[in-house]
CSV table of C-alpha atoms in Angstrom, one decimal:
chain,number,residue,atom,x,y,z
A,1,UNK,CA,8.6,17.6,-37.5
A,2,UNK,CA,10.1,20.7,-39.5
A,3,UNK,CA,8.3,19.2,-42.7
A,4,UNK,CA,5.1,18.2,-41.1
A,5,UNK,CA,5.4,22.7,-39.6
A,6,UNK,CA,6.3,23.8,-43.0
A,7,UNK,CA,3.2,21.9,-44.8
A,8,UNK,CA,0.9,23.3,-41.9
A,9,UNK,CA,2.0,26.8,-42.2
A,10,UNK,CA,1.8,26.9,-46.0
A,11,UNK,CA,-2.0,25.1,-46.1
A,12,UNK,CA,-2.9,27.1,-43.5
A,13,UNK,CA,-1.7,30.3,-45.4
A,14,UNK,CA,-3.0,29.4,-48.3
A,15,UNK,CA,-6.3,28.5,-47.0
A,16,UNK,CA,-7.5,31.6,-45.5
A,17,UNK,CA,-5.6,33.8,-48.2
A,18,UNK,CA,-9.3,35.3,-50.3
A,19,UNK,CA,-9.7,34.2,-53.6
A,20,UNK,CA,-12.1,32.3,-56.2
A,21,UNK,CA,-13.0,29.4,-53.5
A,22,UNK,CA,-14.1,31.6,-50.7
A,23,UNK,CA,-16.3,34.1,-52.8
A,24,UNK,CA,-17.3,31.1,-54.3
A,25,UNK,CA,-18.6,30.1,-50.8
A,26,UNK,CA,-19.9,33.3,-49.9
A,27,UNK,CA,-22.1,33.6,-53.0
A,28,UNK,CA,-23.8,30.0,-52.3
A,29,UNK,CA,-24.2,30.6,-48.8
A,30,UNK,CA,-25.9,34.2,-48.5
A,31,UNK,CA,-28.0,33.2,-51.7
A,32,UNK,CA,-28.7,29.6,-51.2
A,33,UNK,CA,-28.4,29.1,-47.8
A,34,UNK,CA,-26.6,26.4,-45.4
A,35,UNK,CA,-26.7,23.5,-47.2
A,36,UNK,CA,-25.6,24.9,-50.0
A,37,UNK,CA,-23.0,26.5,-49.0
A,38,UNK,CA,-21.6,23.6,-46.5
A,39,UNK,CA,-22.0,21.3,-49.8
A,40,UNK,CA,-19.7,23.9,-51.6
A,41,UNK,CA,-17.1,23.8,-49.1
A,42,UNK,CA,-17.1,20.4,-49.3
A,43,UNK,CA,-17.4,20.1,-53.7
A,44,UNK,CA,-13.6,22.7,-52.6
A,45,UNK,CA,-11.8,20.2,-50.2
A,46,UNK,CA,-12.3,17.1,-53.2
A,47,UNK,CA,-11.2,19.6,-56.0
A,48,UNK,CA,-7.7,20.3,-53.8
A,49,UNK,CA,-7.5,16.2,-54.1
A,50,UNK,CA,-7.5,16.6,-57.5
A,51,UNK,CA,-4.0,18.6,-57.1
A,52,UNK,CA,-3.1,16.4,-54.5
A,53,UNK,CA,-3.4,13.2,-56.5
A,54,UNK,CA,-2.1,14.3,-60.2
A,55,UNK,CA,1.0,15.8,-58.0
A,56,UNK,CA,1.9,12.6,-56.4
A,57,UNK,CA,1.3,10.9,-59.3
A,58,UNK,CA,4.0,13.1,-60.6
A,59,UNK,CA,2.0,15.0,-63.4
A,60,UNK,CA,2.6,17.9,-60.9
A,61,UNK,CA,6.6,17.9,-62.1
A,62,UNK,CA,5.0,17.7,-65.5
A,63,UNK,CA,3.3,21.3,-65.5
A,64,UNK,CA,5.6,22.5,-63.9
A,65,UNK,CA,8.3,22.1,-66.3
A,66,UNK,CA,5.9,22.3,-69.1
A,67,UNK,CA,4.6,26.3,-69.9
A,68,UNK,CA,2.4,25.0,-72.4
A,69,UNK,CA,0.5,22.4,-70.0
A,70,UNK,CA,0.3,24.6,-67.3
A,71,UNK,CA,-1.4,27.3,-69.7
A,72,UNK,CA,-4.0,25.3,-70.7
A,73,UNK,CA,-4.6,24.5,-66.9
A,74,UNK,CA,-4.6,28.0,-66.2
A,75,UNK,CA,-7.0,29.3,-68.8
A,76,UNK,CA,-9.4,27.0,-68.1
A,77,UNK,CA,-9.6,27.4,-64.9
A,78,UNK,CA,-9.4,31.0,-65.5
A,79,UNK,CA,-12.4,31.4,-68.1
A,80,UNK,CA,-14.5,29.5,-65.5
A,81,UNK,CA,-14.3,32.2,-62.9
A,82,UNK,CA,-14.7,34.7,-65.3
A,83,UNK,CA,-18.2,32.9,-67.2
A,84,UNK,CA,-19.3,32.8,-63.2
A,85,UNK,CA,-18.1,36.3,-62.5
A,86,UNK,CA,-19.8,37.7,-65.2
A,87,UNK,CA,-22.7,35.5,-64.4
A,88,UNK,CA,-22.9,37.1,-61.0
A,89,UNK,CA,-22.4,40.5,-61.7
A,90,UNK,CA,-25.3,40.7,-64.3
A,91,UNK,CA,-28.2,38.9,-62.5
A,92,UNK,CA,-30.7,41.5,-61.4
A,93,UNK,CA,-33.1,39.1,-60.4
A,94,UNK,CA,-34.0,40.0,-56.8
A,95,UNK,CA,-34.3,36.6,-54.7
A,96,UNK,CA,-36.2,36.4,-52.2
A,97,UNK,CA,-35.4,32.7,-50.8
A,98,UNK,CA,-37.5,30.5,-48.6
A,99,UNK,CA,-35.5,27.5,-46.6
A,100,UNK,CA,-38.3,26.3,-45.7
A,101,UNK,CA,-39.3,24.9,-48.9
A,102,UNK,CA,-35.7,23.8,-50.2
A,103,UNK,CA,-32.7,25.0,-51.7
A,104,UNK,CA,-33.4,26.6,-54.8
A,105,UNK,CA,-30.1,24.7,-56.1
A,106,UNK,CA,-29.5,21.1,-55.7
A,107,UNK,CA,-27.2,19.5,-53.8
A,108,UNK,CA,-25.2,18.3,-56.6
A,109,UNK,CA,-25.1,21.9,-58.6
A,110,UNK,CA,-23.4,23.3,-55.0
A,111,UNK,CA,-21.3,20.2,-54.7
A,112,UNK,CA,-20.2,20.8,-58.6
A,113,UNK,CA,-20.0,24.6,-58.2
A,114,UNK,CA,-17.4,24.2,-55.4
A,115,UNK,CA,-15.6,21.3,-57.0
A,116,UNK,CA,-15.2,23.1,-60.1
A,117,UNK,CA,-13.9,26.5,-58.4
A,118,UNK,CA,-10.7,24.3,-57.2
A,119,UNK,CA,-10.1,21.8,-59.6
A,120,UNK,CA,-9.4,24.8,-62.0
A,121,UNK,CA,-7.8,27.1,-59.9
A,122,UNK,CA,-4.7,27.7,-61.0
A,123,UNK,CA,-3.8,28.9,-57.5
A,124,UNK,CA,-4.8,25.8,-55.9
A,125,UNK,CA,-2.4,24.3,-58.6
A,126,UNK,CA,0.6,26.3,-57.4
A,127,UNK,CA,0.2,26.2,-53.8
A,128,UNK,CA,0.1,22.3,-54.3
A,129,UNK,CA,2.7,21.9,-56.4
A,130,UNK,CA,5.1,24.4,-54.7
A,131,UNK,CA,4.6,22.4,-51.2
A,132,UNK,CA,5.0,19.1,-52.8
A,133,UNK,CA,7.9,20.5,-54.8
A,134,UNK,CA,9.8,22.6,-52.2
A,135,UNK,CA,8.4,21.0,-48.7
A,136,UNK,CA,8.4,17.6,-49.4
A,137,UNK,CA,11.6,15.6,-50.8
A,138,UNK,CA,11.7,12.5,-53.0
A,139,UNK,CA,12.2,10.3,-49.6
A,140,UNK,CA,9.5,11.4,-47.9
A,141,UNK,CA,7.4,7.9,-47.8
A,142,UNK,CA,4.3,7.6,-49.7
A,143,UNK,CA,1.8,7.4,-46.9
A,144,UNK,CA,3.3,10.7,-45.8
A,145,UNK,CA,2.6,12.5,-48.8
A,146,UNK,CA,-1.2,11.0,-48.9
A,147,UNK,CA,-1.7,12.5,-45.3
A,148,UNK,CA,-0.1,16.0,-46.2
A,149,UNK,CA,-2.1,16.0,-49.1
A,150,UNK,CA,-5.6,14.6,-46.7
A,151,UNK,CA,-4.6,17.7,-44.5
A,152,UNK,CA,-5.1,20.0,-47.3
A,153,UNK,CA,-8.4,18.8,-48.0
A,154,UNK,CA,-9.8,19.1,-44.7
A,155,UNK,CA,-8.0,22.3,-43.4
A,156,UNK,CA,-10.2,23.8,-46.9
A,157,UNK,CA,-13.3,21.6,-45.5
A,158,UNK,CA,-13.2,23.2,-42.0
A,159,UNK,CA,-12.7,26.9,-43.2
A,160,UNK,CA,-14.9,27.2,-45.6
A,161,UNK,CA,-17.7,25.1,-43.8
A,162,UNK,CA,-17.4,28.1,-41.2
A,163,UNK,CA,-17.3,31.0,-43.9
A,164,UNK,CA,-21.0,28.7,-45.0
A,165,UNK,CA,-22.1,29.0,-42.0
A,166,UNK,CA,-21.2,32.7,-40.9
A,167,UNK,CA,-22.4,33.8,-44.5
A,168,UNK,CA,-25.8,31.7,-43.8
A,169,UNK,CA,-26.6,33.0,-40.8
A,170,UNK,CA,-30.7,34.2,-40.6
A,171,UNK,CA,-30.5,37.5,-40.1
A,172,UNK,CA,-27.3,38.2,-41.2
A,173,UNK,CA,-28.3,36.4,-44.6
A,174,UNK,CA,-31.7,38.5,-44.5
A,175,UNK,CA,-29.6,42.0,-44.6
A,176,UNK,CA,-27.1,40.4,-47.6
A,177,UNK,CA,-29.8,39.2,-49.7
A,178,UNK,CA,-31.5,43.4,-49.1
A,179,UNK,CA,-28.3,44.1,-50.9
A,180,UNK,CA,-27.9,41.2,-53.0
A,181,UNK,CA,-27.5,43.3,-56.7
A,182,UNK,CA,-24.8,45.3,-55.2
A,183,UNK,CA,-23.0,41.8,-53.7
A,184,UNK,CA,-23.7,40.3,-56.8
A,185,UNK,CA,-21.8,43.5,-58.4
A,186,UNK,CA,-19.0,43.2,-55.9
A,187,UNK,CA,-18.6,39.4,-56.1
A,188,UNK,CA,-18.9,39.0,-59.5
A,189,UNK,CA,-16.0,41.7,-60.0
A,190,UNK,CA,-14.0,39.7,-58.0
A,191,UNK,CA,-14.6,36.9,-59.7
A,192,UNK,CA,-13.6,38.2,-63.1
A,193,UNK,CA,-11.0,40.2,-61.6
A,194,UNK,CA,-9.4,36.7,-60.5
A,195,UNK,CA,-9.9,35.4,-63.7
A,196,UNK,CA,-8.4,38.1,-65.6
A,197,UNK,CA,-5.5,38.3,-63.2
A,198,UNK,CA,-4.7,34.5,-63.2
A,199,UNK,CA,-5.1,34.7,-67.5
A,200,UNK,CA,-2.2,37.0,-67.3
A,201,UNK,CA,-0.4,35.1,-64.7
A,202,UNK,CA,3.0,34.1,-66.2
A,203,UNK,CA,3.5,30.2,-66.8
A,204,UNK,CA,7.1,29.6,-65.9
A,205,UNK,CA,7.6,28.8,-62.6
């Protein structure tokens, strides 16, 4: 029970703690719309199986232990948010986006945008690894781990399906997108700003 409390705590922690994923979510949502934005919270919960599965495979142990693995990893994922960021921050194009006629993304660029955000987050990697690593002991039983891991997913499913949906809102959405350049300015920065800061990150753990 103490495990299961400590695994719960940590996720739930981790999850609502702003970073890369959720401006990733808010960008999508007030510019895209719901679907979008939903399908981006979902493209987050599979890239946090990606951590999930290389860490019970035991590649987790690996970067860990390995500075020059976990570099790579971290740059990466790092350059990503900062191509996005910069993306972002210089699009002056002013859009002016009708839901009735469609997304102007497809489903599978939202589902990719999101997956990519936290399969290369380097702070998906260590908030994994450290609860796999510190929570969780070599006897806990397989099926365990695959549940822990399961509960990560969907406790990043359900809150950033409601950030989608706050962020989507009609008239809500209608005042962001009056402002979209300066959000753009102000997500963007963030987005590099997490970039940058996870590029200087130390490897050793």
């Amino acid at each position: 029970m103490a495990e299961l409390l400590a695994v719960a705590l940590i996720t739930v922690l981790a999850v609502i703690s702003p970073g890369a994923d959720f401006a990733m979510t808010v960008r999508n949502s007030y510019l895209y719309g719901r679907t979008p934005g939903l399908l981006s919270a979902v493209g987050i919960s599979l890239g946090v199986l990606v951590h999930v599965t290389y860490t019970i495979l035991g590649v987790g142990l690996l970067i860990a232990h390995t500075p020059s693995a976990f570099t790579v990893i971290k740059l990466i994922g790092a350059g990503y948010l900062v191509y996005v960021g910069i993306k972002t921050f210089t699009n002056r194009t002013q859009l002016d986006v009708d839901l009735s006629d469609g997304p102007v993304i497809t489903s599978g660029q939202a589902l990719r945008t999101g997956f990519l955000t936290n399969a290369l987050n380097p702070k998906t990697t260590l908030f994994v690894l450290s609860t796999f690593t510190q929570v969780i002991h070599q006897d806990t039983p397989l099926w365990r781990q695959i549940g822990y891991g399961l509960f990560m997913s969907l406790a990043h499913l359900v809150w950033f399906s409601l950030a989608a949906l706050f962020f989507s809102n009609d008239r809500l959405r209608r005042k962001m997108l009056r402002k979209q350049v300066v959000l753009n300015r102000v997500i963007g920065s963030v987005l590099v700003g997490l970039g940058v800061a996870l590029a200087l990150t130390p490897s050793a753990t």
